[in-house]
């Protein structure tokens, strides 16, 4: 599927839930593993009734799992100060871009995201 291809139907409610797939990862700031649990819950609840949520939910989960792996790597790299600079930049970029694209009803492919959930 092309990066900017729309998934039908794309009404306002569908776009909102697709955006919530990505934004629910912010729960990781409040709850341990919330960055994975948040998108997982939204995806499991709405994936069958909204095809766009199925697509964005998988992408959000894949990205958050990839980020969890990156957090571990960056934690190790913090001892040489590289991780302190790189991690926040990557995380903020991913959240913002995916949320904007989901709200527009478009698909967004996270850069360097592992495709674990298909």
Short mmCIF file of C-alpha atoms in Angstrom, two decimals:
data_model
loop_
_atom_site.label_atom_id
_atom_site.label_comp_id
_atom_site.label_asym_id
_atom_site.label_seq_id
_atom_site.Cartn_x
_atom_site.Cartn_y
_atom_site.Cartn_z
CA UNK A 1 0.00 0.00 0.00
CA UNK A 2 1.38 3.41 -0.95
CA UNK A 3 2.33 5.80 1.86
CA UNK A 4 -0.34 8.38 1.00
CA UNK A 5 -3.07 5.96 -0.08
CA UNK A 6 -6.42 6.37 1.65
CA UNK A 7 -8.18 3.46 3.32
CA UNK A 8 -11.97 3.44 2.74
CA UNK A 9 -14.20 4.50 4.40
CA UNK A 10 -12.55 7.56 5.85
CA UNK A 11 -15.07 9.60 7.80
CA UNK A 12 -14.26 11.87 10.73
CA UNK A 13 -14.92 9.18 13.35
CA UNK A 14 -12.64 6.69 11.57
CA UNK A 15 -9.87 9.29 11.27
CA UNK A 16 -10.20 10.19 14.95
CA UNK A 17 -9.85 6.58 16.07
CA UNK A 18 -6.90 6.09 13.69
CA UNK A 19 -5.23 9.14 15.22
CA UNK A 20 -5.91 7.75 18.70
CA UNK A 21 -4.01 4.59 17.75
CA UNK A 22 -0.89 6.72 17.54
CA UNK A 23 -1.60 9.21 20.33
CA UNK A 24 -2.55 6.51 22.84
CA UNK A 25 1.14 5.62 22.93
CA UNK A 26 1.59 8.71 25.09
CA UNK A 27 0.15 6.58 27.90
CA UNK A 28 3.72 5.34 28.24
CA UNK A 29 4.51 8.54 30.11
CA UNK A 30 1.99 7.55 32.81
CA UNK A 31 1.84 3.75 32.84
CA UNK A 32 4.74 1.32 32.42
CA UNK A 33 4.51 -0.24 28.95
CA UNK A 34 1.60 2.13 28.22
CA UNK A 35 3.16 3.06 24.90
CA UNK A 36 2.41 -0.48 23.71
CA UNK A 37 -0.73 -1.13 25.76
CA UNK A 38 -2.51 2.09 24.62
CA UNK A 39 -2.33 1.42 20.86
CA UNK A 40 -3.04 -2.27 21.48
CA UNK A 41 -6.30 -1.50 23.29
CA UNK A 42 -7.50 0.98 20.65
CA UNK A 43 -6.57 -1.43 17.86
CA UNK A 44 -8.28 -4.42 19.50
CA UNK A 45 -11.48 -2.47 20.17
CA UNK A 46 -11.95 -0.87 16.73
CA UNK A 47 -10.01 -2.98 14.20
CA UNK A 48 -12.98 -5.06 13.06
CA UNK A 49 -15.40 -2.18 12.50
CA UNK A 50 -12.98 0.41 11.06
CA UNK A 51 -10.45 -0.78 8.42
CA UNK A 52 -8.38 2.39 8.79
CA UNK A 53 -7.93 1.68 12.52
CA UNK A 54 -6.72 -1.82 11.65
CA UNK A 55 -4.04 -0.36 9.37
CA UNK A 56 -2.97 2.44 11.72
CA UNK A 57 -3.18 0.22 14.80
CA UNK A 58 -0.74 -2.29 13.32
CA UNK A 59 1.63 0.49 12.31
CA UNK A 60 1.43 2.12 15.75
CA UNK A 61 2.06 -1.19 17.51
CA UNK A 62 4.96 -2.08 15.24
CA UNK A 63 6.48 1.33 15.83
CA UNK A 64 6.03 1.17 19.60
CA UNK A 65 7.62 -2.29 19.76
CA UNK A 66 10.48 -0.96 17.64
CA UNK A 67 10.76 2.04 19.97
CA UNK A 68 10.88 -0.25 23.01
CA UNK A 69 13.86 -1.98 21.44
CA UNK A 70 15.36 1.43 20.61
CA UNK A 71 14.88 2.56 24.23
CA UNK A 72 16.97 -0.36 25.40
CA UNK A 73 19.67 0.42 22.84
CA UNK A 74 19.59 4.14 23.69
CA UNK A 75 19.82 3.34 27.39
CA UNK A 76 23.06 1.53 26.68
CA UNK A 77 24.23 4.39 24.44
CA UNK A 78 23.49 6.95 27.15
CA UNK A 79 26.76 6.01 28.67
CA UNK A 80 28.39 7.65 25.64
CA UNK A 81 25.74 10.46 25.44
CA UNK A 82 24.44 9.57 21.97
CA UNK A 83 21.16 8.13 23.23
CA UNK A 84 20.24 11.27 25.17
CA UNK A 85 20.14 13.30 21.97
CA UNK A 86 18.74 10.78 19.51
CA UNK A 87 15.83 9.19 21.36
CA UNK A 88 13.60 12.24 22.02
CA UNK A 89 14.00 13.47 18.44
CA UNK A 90 12.93 10.14 16.94
CA UNK A 91 9.99 9.69 19.33
CA UNK A 92 8.52 13.17 18.86
CA UNK A 93 8.86 13.02 15.08
CA UNK A 94 7.08 9.68 14.92
CA UNK A 95 4.14 10.72 17.12
CA UNK A 96 3.56 14.00 15.32
CA UNK A 97 3.82 12.73 11.75
CA UNK A 98 1.69 9.64 12.30
CA UNK A 99 -1.04 11.56 14.12
CA UNK A 100 -1.25 14.19 11.39
CA UNK A 101 -1.43 11.60 8.62
CA UNK A 102 -4.04 9.51 10.48
CA UNK A 103 -6.20 12.58 11.03
CA UNK A 104 -6.00 13.30 7.29
CA UNK A 105 -7.14 9.74 6.59
CA UNK A 106 -3.80 8.77 5.08
CA UNK A 107 -1.42 5.98 5.86
CA UNK A 108 1.95 6.77 7.39
CA UNK A 109 4.92 4.41 7.40
CA UNK A 110 7.19 4.99 10.37
CA UNK A 111 10.83 5.10 9.29
CA UNK A 112 12.90 2.12 10.50
CA UNK A 113 9.86 0.42 12.07
CA UNK A 114 9.99 -3.35 12.31
CA UNK A 115 6.98 -5.00 10.67
CA UNK A 116 6.19 -7.52 13.44
CA UNK A 117 2.37 -7.43 13.40
CA UNK A 118 0.87 -8.07 9.96
#
